[in-house]
PDB file of C-alpha atoms in Angstrom:
ATOM      1  CA  MET A   1      -0.611   0.061  -0.126  1.00 44.00           C
ATOM      2  CA  ASN A   2       1.504   3.336  -0.898  1.00 56.00           C
ATOM      3  CA  ALA A   3       2.353   5.300   2.474  1.00 61.00           C
ATOM      4  CA  ALA A   4       1.953   8.754   0.942  1.00 63.00           C
ATOM      5  CA  PRO A   5      -1.717   9.563   0.838  1.00 68.00           C
ATOM      6  CA  ARG A   6      -1.300   8.587   4.810  1.00 79.00           C
ATOM      7  CA  GLN A   7       1.586  10.537   5.607  1.00 88.00           C
ATOM      8  CA  LEU A   8       0.930  13.813   4.233  1.00 88.00           C
ATOM      9  CA  PRO A   9      -1.570  13.987   6.304  1.00 90.00           C
ATOM     10  CA  LEU A  10       0.347  14.101   8.992  1.00 93.00           C
ATOM     11  CA  ILE A  11       3.305  15.832   7.421  1.00 93.00           C
ATOM     12  CA  ALA A  12       0.319  18.780   8.218  1.00 92.00           C
ATOM     13  CA  GLY A  13      -0.379  18.673  10.683  1.00 95.00           C
ATOM     14  CA  LEU A  14       2.966  18.324  12.414  1.00 96.00           C
ATOM     15  CA  LEU A  15       3.683  20.938   9.788  1.00 95.00           C
ATOM     16  CA  ALA A  16       0.828  23.031  11.011  1.00 95.00           C
ATOM     17  CA  LEU A  17       1.809  22.767  14.847  1.00 97.00           C
ATOM     18  CA  ILE A  18       4.759  24.872  14.008  1.00 97.00           C
ATOM     19  CA  TRP A  19       3.707  27.154  12.556  1.00 96.00           C
ATOM     20  CA  LEU A  20       1.139  27.471  15.730  1.00 97.00           C
ATOM     21  CA  TRP A  21       3.992  27.544  17.827  1.00 98.00           C
ATOM     22  CA  ALA A  22       5.770  30.014  15.653  1.00 97.00           C
ATOM     23  CA  ALA A  23       3.481  32.201  15.943  1.00 96.00           C
ATOM     24  CA  ILE A  24       2.891  32.738  19.849  1.00 96.00           C
ATOM     25  CA  GLU A  25       4.254  35.820  20.441  1.00 95.00           C
ATOM     26  CA  PRO A  26       6.863  35.600  18.251  1.00 95.00           C
ATOM     27  CA  LEU A  27      10.647  38.009  18.383  1.00 92.00           C
ATOM     28  CA  SER A  28       8.823  40.608  16.017  1.00 88.00           C
ATOM     29  CA  ARG A  29       5.750  40.174  15.191  1.00 89.00           C
ATOM     30  CA  SER A  30       6.031  42.344  11.527  1.00 84.00           C
ATOM     31  CA  ASP A  31       9.366  40.115  10.422  1.00 84.00           C
ATOM     32  CA  TRP A  32       7.294  36.796  11.031  1.00 90.00           C
ATOM     33  CA  LEU A  33       5.045  38.444   8.902  1.00 88.00           C
ATOM     34  CA  LEU A  34       6.784  38.990   6.341  1.00 84.00           C
ATOM     35  CA  GLU A  35       9.173  35.822   6.927  1.00 85.00           C
ATOM     36  CA  ASN A  36       5.908  34.062   6.453  1.00 90.00           C
ATOM     37  CA  LEU A  37       4.987  34.958   3.113  1.00 84.00           C
ATOM     38  CA  LEU A  38       7.205  33.203   1.569  1.00 82.00           C
ATOM     39  CA  VAL A  39       5.605  29.934   4.096  1.00 89.00           C
ATOM     40  CA  PHE A  40       2.825  30.894   2.450  1.00 91.00           C
ATOM     41  CA  PHE A  41       3.658  31.865  -0.977  1.00 89.00           C
ATOM     42  CA  PHE A  42       5.505  28.126  -0.614  1.00 89.00           C
ATOM     43  CA  VAL A  43       2.481  26.098   0.067  1.00 90.00           C
ATOM     44  CA  GLY A  44       0.174  27.718  -1.669  1.00 91.00           C
ATOM     45  CA  LEU A  45       1.590  26.412  -4.540  1.00 90.00           C
ATOM     46  CA  LEU A  46       2.924  23.134  -3.954  1.00 89.00           C
ATOM     47  CA  LEU A  47      -1.599  22.964  -2.658  1.00 87.00           C
ATOM     48  CA  ALA A  48      -2.430  24.480  -6.248  1.00 88.00           C
ATOM     49  CA  THR A  49      -0.366  21.920  -8.190  1.00 87.00           C
ATOM     50  CA  HIS A  50      -0.550  19.506  -6.234  1.00 84.00           C
ATOM     51  CA  ARG A  51      -3.782  17.766  -7.682  1.00 83.00           C
ATOM     52  CA  ARG A  52      -1.626  18.160 -11.809  1.00 86.00           C
ATOM     53  CA  PHE A  53       2.037  17.200 -10.429  1.00 88.00           C
ATOM     54  CA  ALA A  54       1.895  14.999  -7.258  1.00 89.00           C
ATOM     55  CA  PHE A  55       6.030  15.242  -5.448  1.00 92.00           C
ATOM     56  CA  SER A  56       7.534  11.501  -3.793  1.00 93.00           C
ATOM     57  CA  LEU A  57       6.577  11.338  -0.242  1.00 93.00           C
ATOM     58  CA  GLY A  58      10.877  11.501   0.319  1.00 94.00           C
ATOM     59  CA  ALA A  59      10.013  14.979  -1.785  1.00 95.00           C
ATOM     60  CA  TYR A  60       7.821  16.343   0.808  1.00 95.00           C
ATOM     61  CA  ARG A  61       9.829  15.585   3.863  1.00 95.00           C
ATOM     62  CA  LEU A  62      11.651  17.185   2.439  1.00 97.00           C
ATOM     63  CA  PHE A  63       9.925  20.437   1.323  1.00 96.00           C
ATOM     64  CA  ALA A  64       8.840  20.548   5.807  1.00 96.00           C
ATOM     65  CA  LEU A  65      12.024  19.845   6.941  1.00 97.00           C
ATOM     66  CA  PHE A  66      13.095  22.736   5.608  1.00 97.00           C
ATOM     67  CA  ILE A  67       9.444  24.970   6.012  1.00 96.00           C
ATOM     68  CA  ALA A  68      10.254  23.752   9.690  1.00 97.00           C
ATOM     69  CA  MET A  69      13.470  25.606   9.424  1.00 97.00           C
ATOM     70  CA  HIS A  70      12.352  28.546   8.678  1.00 95.00           C
ATOM     71  CA  LEU A  71       8.928  28.734  11.349  1.00 96.00           C
ATOM     72  CA  TYR A  72      11.876  28.047  13.867  1.00 97.00           C
ATOM     73  CA  GLY A  73      13.999  31.594  12.036  1.00 95.00           C
ATOM     74  CA  SER A  74      11.066  33.504  12.211  1.00 94.00           C
ATOM     75  CA  HIS A  75       9.637  33.177  15.434  1.00 96.00           C
ATOM     76  CA  TYR A  76      12.834  33.926  16.519  1.00 94.00           C
ATOM     77  CA  THR A  77      14.125  35.914  13.373  1.00 90.00           C
ATOM     78  CA  TYR A  78      17.721  34.561  12.342  1.00 90.00           C
ATOM     79  CA  ALA A  79      19.926  36.562  13.947  1.00 88.00           C
ATOM     80  CA  GLU A  80      18.600  35.847  17.459  1.00 92.00           C
ATOM     81  CA  THR A  81      17.820  31.929  17.302  1.00 95.00           C
ATOM     82  CA  PRO A  82      18.978  30.254  20.383  1.00 96.00           C
ATOM     83  CA  LEU A  83      20.672  27.112  18.260  1.00 96.00           C
ATOM     84  CA  GLY A  84      22.109  29.765  16.576  1.00 95.00           C
ATOM     85  CA  ASP A  85      23.969  31.794  19.075  1.00 95.00           C
ATOM     86  CA  TRP A  86      24.424  28.011  20.536  1.00 96.00           C
ATOM     87  CA  LEU A  87      26.863  27.123  17.598  1.00 94.00           C
ATOM     88  CA  ARG A  88      28.880  30.255  17.625  1.00 94.00           C
ATOM     89  CA  ASP A  89      29.462  30.755  21.457  1.00 95.00           C
ATOM     90  CA  SER A  90      30.684  26.232  21.032  1.00 95.00           C
ATOM     91  CA  LEU A  91      32.065  26.928  17.857  1.00 94.00           C
ATOM     92  CA  GLY A  92      33.536  30.635  18.653  1.00 92.00           C
ATOM     93  CA  LEU A  93      31.913  32.107  15.483  1.00 90.00           C
ATOM     94  CA  GLY A  94      32.000  35.781  15.138  1.00 87.00           C
ATOM     95  CA  ARG A  95      27.964  35.770  14.288  1.00 89.00           C
ATOM     96  CA  ASN A  96      24.979  34.048  14.326  1.00 91.00           C
ATOM     97  CA  HIS A  97      25.364  31.754  11.727  1.00 91.00           C
ATOM     98  CA  TYR A  98      21.224  30.140  11.399  1.00 95.00           C
ATOM     99  CA  ASP A  99      20.958  31.995   8.184  1.00 92.00           C
ATOM    100  CA  ARG A 100      23.596  30.876   6.588  1.00 93.00           C
ATOM    101  CA  LEU A 101      22.275  26.619   7.707  1.00 95.00           C
ATOM    102  CA  VAL A 102      19.408  27.986   6.094  1.00 95.00           C
ATOM    103  CA  HIS A 103      20.111  28.736   2.894  1.00 95.00           C
ATOM    104  CA  CYS A 104      22.111  25.807   3.048  1.00 96.00           C
ATOM    105  CA  ALA A 105      19.561  23.739   3.629  1.00 97.00           C
ATOM    106  CA  PHE A 106      17.630  25.508   0.856  1.00 97.00           C
ATOM    107  CA  GLY A 107      19.780  23.905  -1.744  1.00 97.00           C
ATOM    108  CA  LEU A 108      20.555  20.739   0.061  1.00 97.00           C
ATOM    109  CA  LEU A 109      16.777  19.520   0.635  1.00 97.00           C
ATOM    110  CA  LEU A 110      15.512  21.379  -2.702  1.00 97.00           C
ATOM    111  CA  ALA A 111      17.766  20.217  -4.839  1.00 97.00           C
ATOM    112  CA  CYS A 112      16.205  17.002  -5.375  1.00 96.00           C
ATOM    113  CA  PRO A 113      12.773  17.728  -5.147  1.00 96.00           C
ATOM    114  CA  LEU A 114      13.083  19.680  -7.606  1.00 95.00           C
ATOM    115  CA  ARG A 115      15.019  17.083 -10.201  1.00 96.00           C
ATOM    116  CA  GLU A 116      12.471  14.995  -9.565  1.00 94.00           C
ATOM    117  CA  LEU A 117      10.089  17.420 -11.511  1.00 93.00           C
ATOM    118  CA  LEU A 118      12.575  17.986 -14.183  1.00 93.00           C
ATOM    119  CA  ALA A 119      13.218  13.998 -15.036  1.00 91.00           C
ATOM    120  CA  ARG A 120       9.228  13.392 -14.692  1.00 88.00           C
ATOM    121  CA  ARG A 121       8.850  16.976 -16.714  1.00 84.00           C
ATOM    122  CA  ALA A 122      11.527  16.401 -19.086  1.00 80.00           C
ATOM    123  CA  GLY A 123      12.679  14.086 -19.848  1.00 76.00           C
ATOM    124  CA  LEU A 124      16.310  14.037 -20.184  1.00 80.00           C
ATOM    125  CA  ARG A 125      19.506  12.522 -19.231  1.00 82.00           C
ATOM    126  CA  GLU A 126      21.185  12.258 -15.910  1.00 85.00           C
ATOM    127  CA  PHE A 127      23.848  14.666 -16.361  1.00 87.00           C
ATOM    128  CA  TRP A 128      21.317  17.751 -17.967  1.00 92.00           C
ATOM    129  CA  LEU A 129      19.289  16.615 -14.912  1.00 93.00           C
ATOM    130  CA  ASP A 130      21.628  17.514 -12.070  1.00 94.00           C
ATOM    131  CA  GLY A 131      23.126  20.528 -14.180  1.00 95.00           C
ATOM    132  CA  LEU A 132      19.273  21.958 -13.790  1.00 95.00           C
ATOM    133  CA  ALA A 133      18.632  20.846 -11.083  1.00 96.00           C
ATOM    134  CA  LEU A 134      21.932  23.422 -10.386  1.00 97.00           C
ATOM    135  CA  SER A 135      20.772  25.919 -11.938  1.00 96.00           C
ATOM    136  CA  LEU A 136      16.926  26.036 -10.470  1.00 96.00           C
ATOM    137  CA  VAL A 137      18.653  26.277  -6.672  1.00 96.00           C
ATOM    138  CA  MET A 138      21.133  28.986  -8.307  1.00 96.00           C
ATOM    139  CA  ALA A 139      18.552  31.118  -9.676  1.00 95.00           C
ATOM    140  CA  MET A 140      15.124  30.412  -6.943  1.00 93.00           C
ATOM    141  CA  SER A 141      17.744  31.873  -4.509  1.00 92.00           C
ATOM    142  CA  ALA A 142      19.078  34.484  -5.891  1.00 90.00           C
ATOM    143  CA  LEU A 143      15.722  35.013  -6.839  1.00 89.00           C
ATOM    144  CA  TYR A 144      14.938  35.087  -2.854  1.00 85.00           C
ATOM    145  CA  GLU A 145      17.676  37.699  -2.251  1.00 82.00           C
ATOM    146  CA  GLN A 146      15.880  40.448  -4.411  1.00 84.00           C
ATOM    147  CA  LEU A 147      12.173  39.198  -3.632  1.00 79.00           C
ATOM    148  CA  GLU A 148      14.509  39.643   0.106  1.00 76.00           C
ATOM    149  CA  MET A 149      15.187  43.637  -0.668  1.00 76.00           C
ATOM    150  CA  LEU A 150      12.108  44.223  -2.246  1.00 77.00           C
ATOM    151  CA  ALA A 151       9.441  43.146   0.391  1.00 69.00           C
ATOM    152  CA  THR A 152      11.676  45.210   3.175  1.00 68.00           C
ATOM    153  CA  LEU A 153      11.881  48.021   1.181  1.00 73.00           C
ATOM    154  CA  ILE A 154       8.570  47.809   0.427  1.00 72.00           C
ATOM    155  CA  VAL A 155       6.406  46.006   3.389  1.00 65.00           C
ATOM    156  CA  SER A 156       8.276  47.625   6.196  1.00 63.00           C
ATOM    157  CA  PRO A 157      12.064  49.146   5.561  1.00 62.00           C
ATOM    158  CA  ASP A 158      12.513  49.571   9.374  1.00 62.00           C
ATOM    159  CA  LEU A 159      12.859  45.856   9.601  1.00 58.00           C
ATOM    160  CA  GLY A 160      15.708  45.590   7.145  1.00 54.00           C
ATOM    161  CA  THR A 161      18.031  44.608   9.649  1.00 55.00           C
ATOM    162  CA  ALA A 162      16.291  42.085  11.064  1.00 52.00           C
ATOM    163  CA  PHE A 163      14.389  40.348   8.247  1.00 54.00           C
ATOM    164  CA  LEU A 164      17.134  40.405   5.859  1.00 55.00           C
ATOM    165  CA  GLY A 165      19.496  39.394   8.606  1.00 54.00           C
ATOM    166  CA  THR A 166      22.858  40.814   7.185  1.00 51.00           C
ATOM    167  CA  GLN A 167      24.299  41.106  10.682  1.00 59.00           C
ATOM    168  CA  GLY A 168      26.797  44.082   9.413  1.00 58.00           C
ATOM    169  CA  ASP A 169      28.177  41.415   6.211  1.00 66.00           C
ATOM    170  CA  GLU A 170      27.871  43.647   3.243  1.00 67.00           C
ATOM    171  CA  TRP A 171      28.950  40.248   1.058  1.00 74.00           C
ATOM    172  CA  ASP A 172      25.386  38.383   2.776  1.00 79.00           C
ATOM    173  CA  ALA A 173      23.723  38.013  -0.076  1.00 81.00           C
ATOM    174  CA  GLN A 174      26.181  36.470  -2.524  1.00 87.00           C
ATOM    175  CA  LYS A 175      26.643  33.864   0.605  1.00 88.00           C
ATOM    176  CA  ASP A 176      24.032  32.974   1.089  1.00 90.00           C
ATOM    177  CA  ALA A 177      23.341  32.552  -2.325  1.00 91.00           C
ATOM    178  CA  GLY A 178      26.858  30.755  -2.710  1.00 93.00           C
ATOM    179  CA  LEU A 179      25.940  27.939   0.051  1.00 95.00           C
ATOM    180  CA  ALA A 180      22.554  27.109  -1.136  1.00 96.00           C
ATOM    181  CA  THR A 181      24.275  26.313  -4.647  1.00 96.00           C
ATOM    182  CA  LEU A 182      27.030  23.914  -2.467  1.00 97.00           C
ATOM    183  CA  GLY A 183      23.829  22.342  -0.624  1.00 97.00           C
ATOM    184  CA  ALA A 184      22.990  21.760  -3.984  1.00 97.00           C
ATOM    185  CA  LEU A 185      25.638  20.532  -5.693  1.00 97.00           C
ATOM    186  CA  ALA A 186      26.060  17.984  -1.707  1.00 97.00           C
ATOM    187  CA  ALA A 187      22.410  16.349  -2.432  1.00 97.00           C
ATOM    188  CA  LEU A 188      23.052  16.157  -5.993  1.00 96.00           C
ATOM    189  CA  GLY A 189      26.478  14.471  -5.494  1.00 95.00           C
ATOM    190  CA  LEU A 190      25.368  12.608  -3.197  1.00 95.00           C
ATOM    191  CA  ARG A 191      21.665  11.052  -5.324  1.00 94.00           C
ATOM    192  CA  ARG A 192      24.149   9.757  -7.147  1.00 91.00           C
ATOM    193  CA  LEU A 193      26.466   8.010  -5.606  1.00 91.00           C
ATOM    194  CA  LEU A 194      23.620   6.639  -3.154  1.00 90.00           C
ATOM    195  CA  GLY A 195      22.040   5.652  -6.956  1.00 84.00           C
ATOM    196  CA  ARG A 196      26.086   3.795  -8.090  1.00 85.00           C
ATOM    197  CA  ALA A 197      25.664   1.351  -4.493  1.00 84.00           C
ATOM    198  CA  ALA A 198      22.527   0.325  -4.715  1.00 79.00           C
ATOM    199  CA  ARG A 199      23.045  -0.770  -8.644  1.00 81.00           C
ATOM    200  CA  ARG A 200      26.510  -2.416  -7.598  1.00 82.00           C
ATOM    201  CA  ARG A 201      24.221  -4.088  -4.730  1.00 82.00           C
ATOM    202  CA  ASN A 202      21.713  -4.889  -7.865  1.00 78.00           C
ATOM    203  CA  ALA A 203      23.979  -6.241 -10.220  1.00 70.00           C
ATOM    204  CA  PRO A 204      23.604 -10.123 -10.592  1.00 71.00           C
ATOM    205  CA  ALA A 205      27.016 -12.029  -9.531  1.00 59.00           C
TER     206      ALA A 205
END
């Protein structure tokens, strides 16, 4: 029996609980609202396209993990998450790097679902699927940086520091996009290695 129909409501329910937790007394209500524009758009897009294109259960799990990480950041603001503070203090870092962690997770968690979409719609060979999935991650990451800037300027310029999370780093946007690219490379590379290992195990002796 296909586990997806049974597990998807559970995944949605867990995300709803995390969203409710994040919505209760966030550190900055205005920043939380801005951060949730991404959540509403992303979840709405998945719901609107679900009947035309249903991802695998594994892809929905990856989507859910990324959304959960983003919701955690929205509750505290990315620059002041307890997890980021703990990593900073434990590793002797100069700033809270939770935003960098999530940007890396963007590529790491979404590259394979994007590849899945391309594989089922475009019918390309392995090399081109990996290359296009990587290109999509890079393009989406760059687009997000632009949308983030525009949202701050249009909706609430006073929230620039909290929402953008630059923490005084003038190269923050470039580093974020670079980490998303590295995350995607790691995910696609790991997928290829695991695929080769599986083919070797299943090859006739």
